[in-house]
Coordinates of C-alpha atoms (C1' of nucleotides) in Angstrom, one line a residue:
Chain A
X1 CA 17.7 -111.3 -95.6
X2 CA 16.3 -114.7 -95.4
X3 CA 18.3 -117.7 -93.5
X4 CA 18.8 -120.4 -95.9
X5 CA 19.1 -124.0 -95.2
X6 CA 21.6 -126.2 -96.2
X7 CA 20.0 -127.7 -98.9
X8 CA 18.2 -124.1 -99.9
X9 CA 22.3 -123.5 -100.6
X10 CA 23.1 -126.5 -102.2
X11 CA 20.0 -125.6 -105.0
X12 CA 21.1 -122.3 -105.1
X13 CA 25.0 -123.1 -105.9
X14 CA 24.1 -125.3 -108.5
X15 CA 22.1 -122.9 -109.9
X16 CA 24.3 -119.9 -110.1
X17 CA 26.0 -122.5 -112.9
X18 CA 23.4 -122.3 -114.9
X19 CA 19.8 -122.6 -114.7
X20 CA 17.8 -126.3 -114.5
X21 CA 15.0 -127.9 -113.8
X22 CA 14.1 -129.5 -110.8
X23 CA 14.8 -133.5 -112.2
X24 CA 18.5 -131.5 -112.9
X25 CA 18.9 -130.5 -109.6
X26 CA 17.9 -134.4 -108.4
X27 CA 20.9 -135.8 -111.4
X28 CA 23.2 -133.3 -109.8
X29 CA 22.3 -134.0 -106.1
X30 CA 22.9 -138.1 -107.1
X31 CA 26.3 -137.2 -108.3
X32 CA 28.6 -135.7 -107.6
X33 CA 27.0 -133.3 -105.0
X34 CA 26.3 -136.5 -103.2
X35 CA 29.8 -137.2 -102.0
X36 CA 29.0 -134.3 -99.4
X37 CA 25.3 -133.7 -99.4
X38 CA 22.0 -135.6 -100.3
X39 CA 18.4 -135.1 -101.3
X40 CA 16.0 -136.6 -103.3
X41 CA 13.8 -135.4 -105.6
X42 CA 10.8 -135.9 -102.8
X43 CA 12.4 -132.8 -100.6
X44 CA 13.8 -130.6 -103.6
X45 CA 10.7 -129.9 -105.3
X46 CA 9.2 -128.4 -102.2
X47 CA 12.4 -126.4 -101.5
X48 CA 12.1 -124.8 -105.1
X49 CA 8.9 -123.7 -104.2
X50 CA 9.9 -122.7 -101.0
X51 CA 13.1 -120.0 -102.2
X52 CA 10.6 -119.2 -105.2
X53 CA 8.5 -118.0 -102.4
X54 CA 11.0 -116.0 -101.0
X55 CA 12.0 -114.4 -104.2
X56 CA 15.6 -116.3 -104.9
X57 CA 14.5 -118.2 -108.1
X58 CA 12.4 -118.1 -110.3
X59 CA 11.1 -120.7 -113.2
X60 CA 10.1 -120.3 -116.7
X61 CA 8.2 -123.6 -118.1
X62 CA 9.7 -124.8 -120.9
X63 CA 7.7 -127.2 -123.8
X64 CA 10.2 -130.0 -125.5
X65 CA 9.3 -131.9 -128.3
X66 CA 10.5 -135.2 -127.4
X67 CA 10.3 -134.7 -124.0
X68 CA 7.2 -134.0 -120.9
X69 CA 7.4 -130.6 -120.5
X70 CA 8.9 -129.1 -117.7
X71 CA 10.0 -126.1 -115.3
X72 CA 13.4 -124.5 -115.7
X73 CA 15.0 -122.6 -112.8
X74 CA 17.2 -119.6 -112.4
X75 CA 18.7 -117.5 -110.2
X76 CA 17.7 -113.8 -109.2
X77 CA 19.4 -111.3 -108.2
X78 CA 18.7 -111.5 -104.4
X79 CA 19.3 -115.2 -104.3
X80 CA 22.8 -114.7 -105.9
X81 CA 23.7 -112.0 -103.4
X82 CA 21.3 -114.6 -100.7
X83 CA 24.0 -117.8 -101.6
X84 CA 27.6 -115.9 -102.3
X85 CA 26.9 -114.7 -98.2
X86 CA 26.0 -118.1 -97.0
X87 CA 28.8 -119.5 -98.7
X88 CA 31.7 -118.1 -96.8
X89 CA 29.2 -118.4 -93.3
X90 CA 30.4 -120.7 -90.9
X91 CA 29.3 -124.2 -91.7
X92 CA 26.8 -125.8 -89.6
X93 CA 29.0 -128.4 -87.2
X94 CA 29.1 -131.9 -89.1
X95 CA 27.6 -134.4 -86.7
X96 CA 29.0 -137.5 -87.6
X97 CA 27.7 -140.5 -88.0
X98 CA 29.9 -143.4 -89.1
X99 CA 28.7 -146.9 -88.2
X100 CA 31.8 -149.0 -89.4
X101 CA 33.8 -146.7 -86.5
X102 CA 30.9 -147.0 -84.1
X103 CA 31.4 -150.7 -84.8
X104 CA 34.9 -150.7 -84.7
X105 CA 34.8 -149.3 -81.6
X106 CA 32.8 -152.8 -80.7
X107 CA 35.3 -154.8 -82.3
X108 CA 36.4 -156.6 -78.5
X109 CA 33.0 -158.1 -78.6
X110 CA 33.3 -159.5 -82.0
X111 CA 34.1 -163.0 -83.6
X112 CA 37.4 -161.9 -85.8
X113 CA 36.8 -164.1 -88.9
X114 CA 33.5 -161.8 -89.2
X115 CA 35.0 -158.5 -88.7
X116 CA 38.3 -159.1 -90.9
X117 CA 35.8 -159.7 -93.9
X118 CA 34.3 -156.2 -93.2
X119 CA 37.4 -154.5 -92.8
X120 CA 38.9 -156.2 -95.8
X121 CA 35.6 -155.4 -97.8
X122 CA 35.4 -151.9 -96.9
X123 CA 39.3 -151.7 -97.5
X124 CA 39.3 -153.0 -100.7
X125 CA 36.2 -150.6 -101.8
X126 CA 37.8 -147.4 -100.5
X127 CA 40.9 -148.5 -103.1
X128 CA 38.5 -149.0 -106.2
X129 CA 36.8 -145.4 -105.4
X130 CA 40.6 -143.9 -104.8
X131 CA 41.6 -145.6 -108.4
X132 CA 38.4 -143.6 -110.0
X133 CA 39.0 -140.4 -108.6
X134 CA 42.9 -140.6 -109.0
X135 CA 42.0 -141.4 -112.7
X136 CA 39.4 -138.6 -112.5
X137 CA 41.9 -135.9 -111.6
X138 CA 44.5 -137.4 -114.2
X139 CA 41.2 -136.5 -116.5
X140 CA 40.5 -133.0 -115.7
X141 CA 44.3 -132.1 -115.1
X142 CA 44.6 -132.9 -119.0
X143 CA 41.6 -131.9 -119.9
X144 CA 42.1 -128.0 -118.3
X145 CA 45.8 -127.5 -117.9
X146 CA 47.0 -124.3 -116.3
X147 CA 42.9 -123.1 -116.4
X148 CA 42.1 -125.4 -113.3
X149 CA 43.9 -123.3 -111.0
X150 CA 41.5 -120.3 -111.8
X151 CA 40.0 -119.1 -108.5
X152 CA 36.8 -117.7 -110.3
X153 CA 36.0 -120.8 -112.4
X154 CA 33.8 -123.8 -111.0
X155 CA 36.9 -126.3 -112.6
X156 CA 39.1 -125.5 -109.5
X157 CA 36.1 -126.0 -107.2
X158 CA 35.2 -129.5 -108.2
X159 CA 39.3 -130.2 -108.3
X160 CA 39.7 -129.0 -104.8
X161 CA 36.3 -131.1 -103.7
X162 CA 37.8 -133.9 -105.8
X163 CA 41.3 -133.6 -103.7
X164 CA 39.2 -134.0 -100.7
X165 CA 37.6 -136.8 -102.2
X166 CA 41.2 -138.6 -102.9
X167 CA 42.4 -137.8 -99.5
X168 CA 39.2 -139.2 -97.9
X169 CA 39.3 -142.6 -99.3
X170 CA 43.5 -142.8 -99.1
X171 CA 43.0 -142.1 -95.3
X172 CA 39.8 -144.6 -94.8
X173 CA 41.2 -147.5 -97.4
X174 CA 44.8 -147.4 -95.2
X175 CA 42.8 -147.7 -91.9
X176 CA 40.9 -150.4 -92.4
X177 CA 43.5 -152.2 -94.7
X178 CA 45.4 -151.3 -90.9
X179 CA 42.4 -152.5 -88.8
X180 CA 42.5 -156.1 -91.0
X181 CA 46.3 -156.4 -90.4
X182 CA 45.7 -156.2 -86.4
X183 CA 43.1 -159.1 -86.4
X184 CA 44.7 -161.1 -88.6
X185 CA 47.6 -160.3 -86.6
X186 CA 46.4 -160.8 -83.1
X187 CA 43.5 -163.3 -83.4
X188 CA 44.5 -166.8 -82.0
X189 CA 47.6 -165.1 -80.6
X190 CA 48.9 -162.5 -77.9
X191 CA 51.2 -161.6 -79.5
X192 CA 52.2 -157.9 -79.5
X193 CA 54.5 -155.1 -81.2
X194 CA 53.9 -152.8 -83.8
X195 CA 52.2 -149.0 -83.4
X196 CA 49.7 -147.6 -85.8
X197 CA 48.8 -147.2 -89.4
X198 CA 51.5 -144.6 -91.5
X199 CA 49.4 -142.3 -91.2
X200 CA 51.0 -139.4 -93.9
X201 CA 54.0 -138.1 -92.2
X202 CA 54.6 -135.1 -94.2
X203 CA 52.1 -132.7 -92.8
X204 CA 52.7 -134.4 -89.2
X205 CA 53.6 -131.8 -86.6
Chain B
X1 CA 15.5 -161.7 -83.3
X2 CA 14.2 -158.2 -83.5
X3 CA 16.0 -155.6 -85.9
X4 CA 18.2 -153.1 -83.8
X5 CA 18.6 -149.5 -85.0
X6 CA 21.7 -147.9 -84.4
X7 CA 21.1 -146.1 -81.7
X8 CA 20.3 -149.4 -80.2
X9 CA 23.5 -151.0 -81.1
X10 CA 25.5 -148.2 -79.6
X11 CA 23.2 -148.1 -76.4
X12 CA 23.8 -152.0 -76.4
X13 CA 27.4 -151.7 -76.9
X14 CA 28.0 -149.4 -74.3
X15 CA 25.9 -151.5 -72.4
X16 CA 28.1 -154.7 -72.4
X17 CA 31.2 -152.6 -70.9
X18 CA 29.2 -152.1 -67.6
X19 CA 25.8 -151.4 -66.6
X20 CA 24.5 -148.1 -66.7
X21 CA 22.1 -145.3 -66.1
X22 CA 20.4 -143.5 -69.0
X23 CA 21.8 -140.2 -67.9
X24 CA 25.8 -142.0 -67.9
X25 CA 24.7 -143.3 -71.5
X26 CA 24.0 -140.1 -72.3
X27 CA 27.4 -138.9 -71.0
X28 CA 29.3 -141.3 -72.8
X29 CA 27.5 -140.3 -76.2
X30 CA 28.9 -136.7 -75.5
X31 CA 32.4 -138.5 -74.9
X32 CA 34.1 -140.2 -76.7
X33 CA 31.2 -141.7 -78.8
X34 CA 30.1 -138.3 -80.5
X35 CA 33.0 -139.1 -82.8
X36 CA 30.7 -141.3 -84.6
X37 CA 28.0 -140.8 -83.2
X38 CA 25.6 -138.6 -81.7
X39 CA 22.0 -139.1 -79.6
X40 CA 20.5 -136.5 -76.9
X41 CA 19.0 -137.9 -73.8
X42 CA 15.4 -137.1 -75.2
X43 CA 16.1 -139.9 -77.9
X44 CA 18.4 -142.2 -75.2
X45 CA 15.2 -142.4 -72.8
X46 CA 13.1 -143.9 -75.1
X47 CA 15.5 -146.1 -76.9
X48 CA 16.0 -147.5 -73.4
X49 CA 12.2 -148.4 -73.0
X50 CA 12.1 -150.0 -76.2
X51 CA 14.9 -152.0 -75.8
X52 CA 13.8 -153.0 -72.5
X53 CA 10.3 -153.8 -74.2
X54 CA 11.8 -156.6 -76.6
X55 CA 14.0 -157.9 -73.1
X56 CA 17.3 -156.8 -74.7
X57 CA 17.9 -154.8 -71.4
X58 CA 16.1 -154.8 -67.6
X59 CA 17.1 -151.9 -65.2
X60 CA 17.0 -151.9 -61.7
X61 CA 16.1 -148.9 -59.6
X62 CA 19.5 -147.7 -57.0
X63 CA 19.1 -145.2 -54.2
X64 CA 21.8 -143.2 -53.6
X65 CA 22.3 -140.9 -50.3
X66 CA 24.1 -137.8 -52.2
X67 CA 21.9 -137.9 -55.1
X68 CA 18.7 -138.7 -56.4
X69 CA 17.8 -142.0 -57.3
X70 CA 18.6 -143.7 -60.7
X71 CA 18.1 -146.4 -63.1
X72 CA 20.9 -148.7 -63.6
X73 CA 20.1 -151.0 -67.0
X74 CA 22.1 -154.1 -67.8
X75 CA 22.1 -156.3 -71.0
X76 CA 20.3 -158.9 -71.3
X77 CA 21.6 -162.6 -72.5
X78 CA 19.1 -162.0 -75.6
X79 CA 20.7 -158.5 -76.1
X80 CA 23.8 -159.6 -75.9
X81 CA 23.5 -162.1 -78.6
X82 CA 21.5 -159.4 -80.8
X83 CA 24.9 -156.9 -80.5
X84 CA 27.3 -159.3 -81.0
X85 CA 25.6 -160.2 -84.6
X86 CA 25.1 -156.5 -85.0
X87 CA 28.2 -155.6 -85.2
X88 CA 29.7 -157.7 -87.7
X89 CA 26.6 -157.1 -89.9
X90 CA 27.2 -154.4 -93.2
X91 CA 26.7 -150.7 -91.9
X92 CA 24.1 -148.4 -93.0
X93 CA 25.8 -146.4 -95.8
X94 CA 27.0 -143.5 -94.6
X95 CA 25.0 -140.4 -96.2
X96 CA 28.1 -137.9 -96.3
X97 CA 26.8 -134.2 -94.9
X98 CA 30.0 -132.0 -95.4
X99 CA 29.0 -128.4 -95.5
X100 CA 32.7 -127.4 -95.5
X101 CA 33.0 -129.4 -98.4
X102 CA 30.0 -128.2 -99.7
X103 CA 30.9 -124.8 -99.8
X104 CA 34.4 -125.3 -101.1
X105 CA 32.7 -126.6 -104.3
X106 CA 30.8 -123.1 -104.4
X107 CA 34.7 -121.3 -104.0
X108 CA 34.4 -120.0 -107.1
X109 CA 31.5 -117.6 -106.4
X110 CA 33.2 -116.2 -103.5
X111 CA 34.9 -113.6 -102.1
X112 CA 38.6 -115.2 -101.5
X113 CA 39.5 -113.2 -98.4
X114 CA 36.4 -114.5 -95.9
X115 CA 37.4 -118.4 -97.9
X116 CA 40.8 -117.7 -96.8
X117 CA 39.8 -117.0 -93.1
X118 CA 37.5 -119.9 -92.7
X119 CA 39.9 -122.8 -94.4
X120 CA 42.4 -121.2 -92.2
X121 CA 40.0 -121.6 -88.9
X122 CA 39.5 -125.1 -89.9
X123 CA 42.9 -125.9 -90.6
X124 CA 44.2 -124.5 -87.0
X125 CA 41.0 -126.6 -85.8
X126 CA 42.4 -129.5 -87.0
X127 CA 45.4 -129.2 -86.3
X128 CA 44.4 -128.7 -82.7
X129 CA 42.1 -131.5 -82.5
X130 CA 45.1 -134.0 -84.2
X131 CA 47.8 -132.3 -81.4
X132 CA 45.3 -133.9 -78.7
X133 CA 44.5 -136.8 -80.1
X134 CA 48.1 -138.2 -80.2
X135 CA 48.8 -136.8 -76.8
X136 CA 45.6 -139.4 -75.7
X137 CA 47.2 -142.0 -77.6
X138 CA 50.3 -141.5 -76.3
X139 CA 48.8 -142.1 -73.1
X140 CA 46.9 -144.7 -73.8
X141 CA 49.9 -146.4 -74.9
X142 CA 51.8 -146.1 -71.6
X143 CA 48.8 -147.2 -69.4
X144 CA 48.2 -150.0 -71.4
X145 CA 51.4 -150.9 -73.2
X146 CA 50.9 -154.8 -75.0
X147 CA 48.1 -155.4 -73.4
X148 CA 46.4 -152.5 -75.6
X149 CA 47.1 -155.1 -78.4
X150 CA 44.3 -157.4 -76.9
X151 CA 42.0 -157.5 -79.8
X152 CA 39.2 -158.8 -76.8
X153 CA 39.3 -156.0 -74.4
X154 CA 37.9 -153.1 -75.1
X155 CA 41.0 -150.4 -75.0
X156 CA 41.9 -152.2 -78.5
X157 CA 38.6 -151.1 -79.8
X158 CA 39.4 -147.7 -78.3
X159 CA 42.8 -147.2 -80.0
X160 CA 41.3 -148.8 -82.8
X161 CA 39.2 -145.3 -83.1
X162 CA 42.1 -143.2 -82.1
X163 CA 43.9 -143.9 -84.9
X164 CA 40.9 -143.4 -87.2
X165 CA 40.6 -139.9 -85.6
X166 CA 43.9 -139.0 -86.2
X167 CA 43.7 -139.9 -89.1
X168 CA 40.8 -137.5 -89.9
X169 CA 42.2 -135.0 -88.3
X170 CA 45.6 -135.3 -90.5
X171 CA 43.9 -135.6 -93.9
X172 CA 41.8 -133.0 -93.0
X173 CA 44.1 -130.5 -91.5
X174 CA 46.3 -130.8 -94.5
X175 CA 43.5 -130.8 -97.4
X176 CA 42.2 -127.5 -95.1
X177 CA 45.4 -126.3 -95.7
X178 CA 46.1 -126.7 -99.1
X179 CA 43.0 -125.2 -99.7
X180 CA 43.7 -122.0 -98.1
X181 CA 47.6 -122.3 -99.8
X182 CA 45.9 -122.4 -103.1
X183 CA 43.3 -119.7 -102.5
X184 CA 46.4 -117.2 -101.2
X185 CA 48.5 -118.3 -104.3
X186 CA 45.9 -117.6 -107.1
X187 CA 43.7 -114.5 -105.3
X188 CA 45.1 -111.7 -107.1
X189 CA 47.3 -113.6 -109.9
X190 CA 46.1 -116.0 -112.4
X191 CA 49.9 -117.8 -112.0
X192 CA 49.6 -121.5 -111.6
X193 CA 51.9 -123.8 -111.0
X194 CA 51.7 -127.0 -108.7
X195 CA 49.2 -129.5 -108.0
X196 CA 47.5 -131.5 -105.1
X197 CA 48.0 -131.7 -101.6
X198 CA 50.8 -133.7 -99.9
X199 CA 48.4 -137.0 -100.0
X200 CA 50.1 -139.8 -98.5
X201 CA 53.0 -141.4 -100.8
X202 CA 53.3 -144.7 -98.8
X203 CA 49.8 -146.5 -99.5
X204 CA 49.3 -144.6 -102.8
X205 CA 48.4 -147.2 -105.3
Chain C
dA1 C1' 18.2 -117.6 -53.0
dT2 C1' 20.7 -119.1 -56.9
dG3 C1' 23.2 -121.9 -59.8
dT4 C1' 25.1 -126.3 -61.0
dG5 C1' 25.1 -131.2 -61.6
dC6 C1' 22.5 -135.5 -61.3
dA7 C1' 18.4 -137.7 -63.0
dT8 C1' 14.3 -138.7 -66.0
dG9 C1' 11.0 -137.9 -68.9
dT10 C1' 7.4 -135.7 -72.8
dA11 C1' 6.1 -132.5 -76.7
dA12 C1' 6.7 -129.9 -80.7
dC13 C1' 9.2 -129.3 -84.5
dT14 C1' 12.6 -130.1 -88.5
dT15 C1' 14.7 -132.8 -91.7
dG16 C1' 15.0 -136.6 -94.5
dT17 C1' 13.4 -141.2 -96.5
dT18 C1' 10.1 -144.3 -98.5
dA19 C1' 6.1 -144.9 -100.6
dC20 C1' 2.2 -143.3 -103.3
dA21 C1' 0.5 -141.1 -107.5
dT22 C1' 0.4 -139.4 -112.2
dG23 C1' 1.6 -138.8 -116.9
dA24 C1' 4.5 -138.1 -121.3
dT25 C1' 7.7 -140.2 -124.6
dT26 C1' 11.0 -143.5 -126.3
dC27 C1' 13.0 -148.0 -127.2
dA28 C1' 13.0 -153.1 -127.3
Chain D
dT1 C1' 2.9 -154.3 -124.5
dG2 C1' 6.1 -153.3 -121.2
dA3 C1' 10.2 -151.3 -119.3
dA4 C1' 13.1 -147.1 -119.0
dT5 C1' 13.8 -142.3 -118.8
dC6 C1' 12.0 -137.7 -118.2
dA7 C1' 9.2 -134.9 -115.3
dT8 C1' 6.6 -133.3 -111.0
dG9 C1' 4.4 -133.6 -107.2
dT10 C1' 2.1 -135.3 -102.2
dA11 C1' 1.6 -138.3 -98.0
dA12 C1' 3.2 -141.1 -94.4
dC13 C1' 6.7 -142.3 -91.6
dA14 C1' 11.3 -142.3 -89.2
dA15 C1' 15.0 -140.1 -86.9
dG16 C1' 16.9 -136.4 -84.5
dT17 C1' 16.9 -131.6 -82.3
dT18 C1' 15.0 -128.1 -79.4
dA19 C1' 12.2 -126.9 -75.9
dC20 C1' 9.3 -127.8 -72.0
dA21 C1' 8.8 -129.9 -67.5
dT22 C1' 10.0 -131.7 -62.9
dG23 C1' 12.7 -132.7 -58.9
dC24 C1' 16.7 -133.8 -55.6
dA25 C1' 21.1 -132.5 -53.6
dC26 C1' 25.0 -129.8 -52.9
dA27 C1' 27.8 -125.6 -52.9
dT28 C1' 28.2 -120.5 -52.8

DNA sequence: ATGTGCATGTAACTTGTTACATGATTCA
DNA sequence: TGAATCATGTAACAAGTTACATGCACAT
């Protein structure tokens, strides 16, 4: 069986929900896929030829009337059985790469007025995304009921990526909102005494 | 003023803590800065050469009796002025790669015993990661006590990314968690009931 | 002698981005 | 006529990883 890339499994996913072209695959890729991977068209068109090559999908070319023509995807047989594998495979390690912590972790060098307007910035856009989603999941709760929680059904997917999506920006908006508070706080003065940002204390063992 | 990539930045801000050899940068980039960031020493060695190119650094060679000989780079007065700018300019969007996440929005294609087992791995990963990081800050808090609360010393900028990292960790280990909860509760039954995970009450807009 | 840590580099390859290139159709 | 969307590709470049390459010093 052929090893599949990350993106080779992010194509083939999308197409186990139904079949697309390749500008499809690009629309999905700029949202919502891209809130945990990326591509541009530039690198998907050559990956479509690539797991055509190896047998995983095939494409039909469909004429529109309205429309340029063009060249509509689907999953076979091998590249279903190919993704459902990689899917519960151990994921690659993340390597991250997060320049606002990387600077944060410069902040002693730093003229304060500067930095609180990033931190308040970034703050204040990690809320507006939070509102969205939070209104998002309001959305699809009404939307599906009782049918989101079904295991087999993409709906519970995109609500369990979507939770991750609410915790993410919860945690990132109340760290910098945290990070601001401390320069305010301390800039001009010396003055010391609080601990950290409430970071949830539910789940804290 | 020439246009710094990150991987200058970081090399520069490491750089402004003490002088140091390539090989030391290297080991810093391992630990503690591979939490947000990440750079072998085949990238380091020439980063170094082009920084030292534009006079953002200069090295001197040291001899050493017990080992071989190395060389030590400082930053310049012109590099200096080009990190401390740097830092307080707007970060490179981050381009989220999550294959965890990823996959979990491919759950519903999947077998939910091997999903169970690797939400559970991550969880306990987590969890793990999150025990160690508040042991390191309660460390840090008894070396340094107040004077951690110096927003121009650099352990500040340190506990600065503590927290952050425990906060990961927390959001993560408990999203993880919930994850695998849900998958236990609905393999098998279709019974719903609840909703999301325990995302923290006390910042929740 | 063999392996490990210190120390510095280059080369080949992979992945991903930006830019180049083309062409149909629709709407203002 | 000109911009916007649909549609598909290639080429050049940038960033990052893996592998190749060398050499000293110390400990087993």
């Amino acid at each position: 069986m052929v090893q599949l890339t990350t993106l080779g499994g992010v194509l083939l996913g999308l197409l186990m929900r139904k079949p697309m072209s390749g500008y499809e695959l690009a629309q999905h890729l700029k949202y919502p896929v891209s809130n945990y991977w990326q591509a541009k068209h530039s690198q998907i068109y050559p990956e479509l030829a690539r797991l055509r090559s190896h047998a995983l999908v095939s494409y039909e070319r469909v004429e529109q009337r309205d429309r340029p023509a063009k060249k509509v995807y689907s999953i076979t047989e091998q590249g279903k059985s190919a993704v459902k594998e990689w899917v519960n495979s151990e994921p690659a390690p993340i390597v991250p790469r997060d320049e606002l912590l990387l600077k944060a972790s410069m902040l002693w060098m730093t003229d304060p007025a500067g930095a609180l307007r990033l931190y308040r910035g970034y703050e204040a856009r990690h809320r507006a995304r939070l509102a969205q989603y939070e209104a998002t999941k309001r959305e699809r709760e009404a939307e599906h009921g009782d049918d989101l929680f079904r295991l087999d059904a993409p709906h519970f997917s995109d609500y369990v990526t979507l939770m991750r999506g609410i915790g993410y920006e919860q945690e990132r908006a109340t760290w910098c909102g945290w990070v601001a508070d401390q320069i305010e706080r301390l800039s001009g003065t010396i003055a010391p005494d609080i601990a950290g940002p409430e970071v949830d204390a539910s789940t804290g063992e």
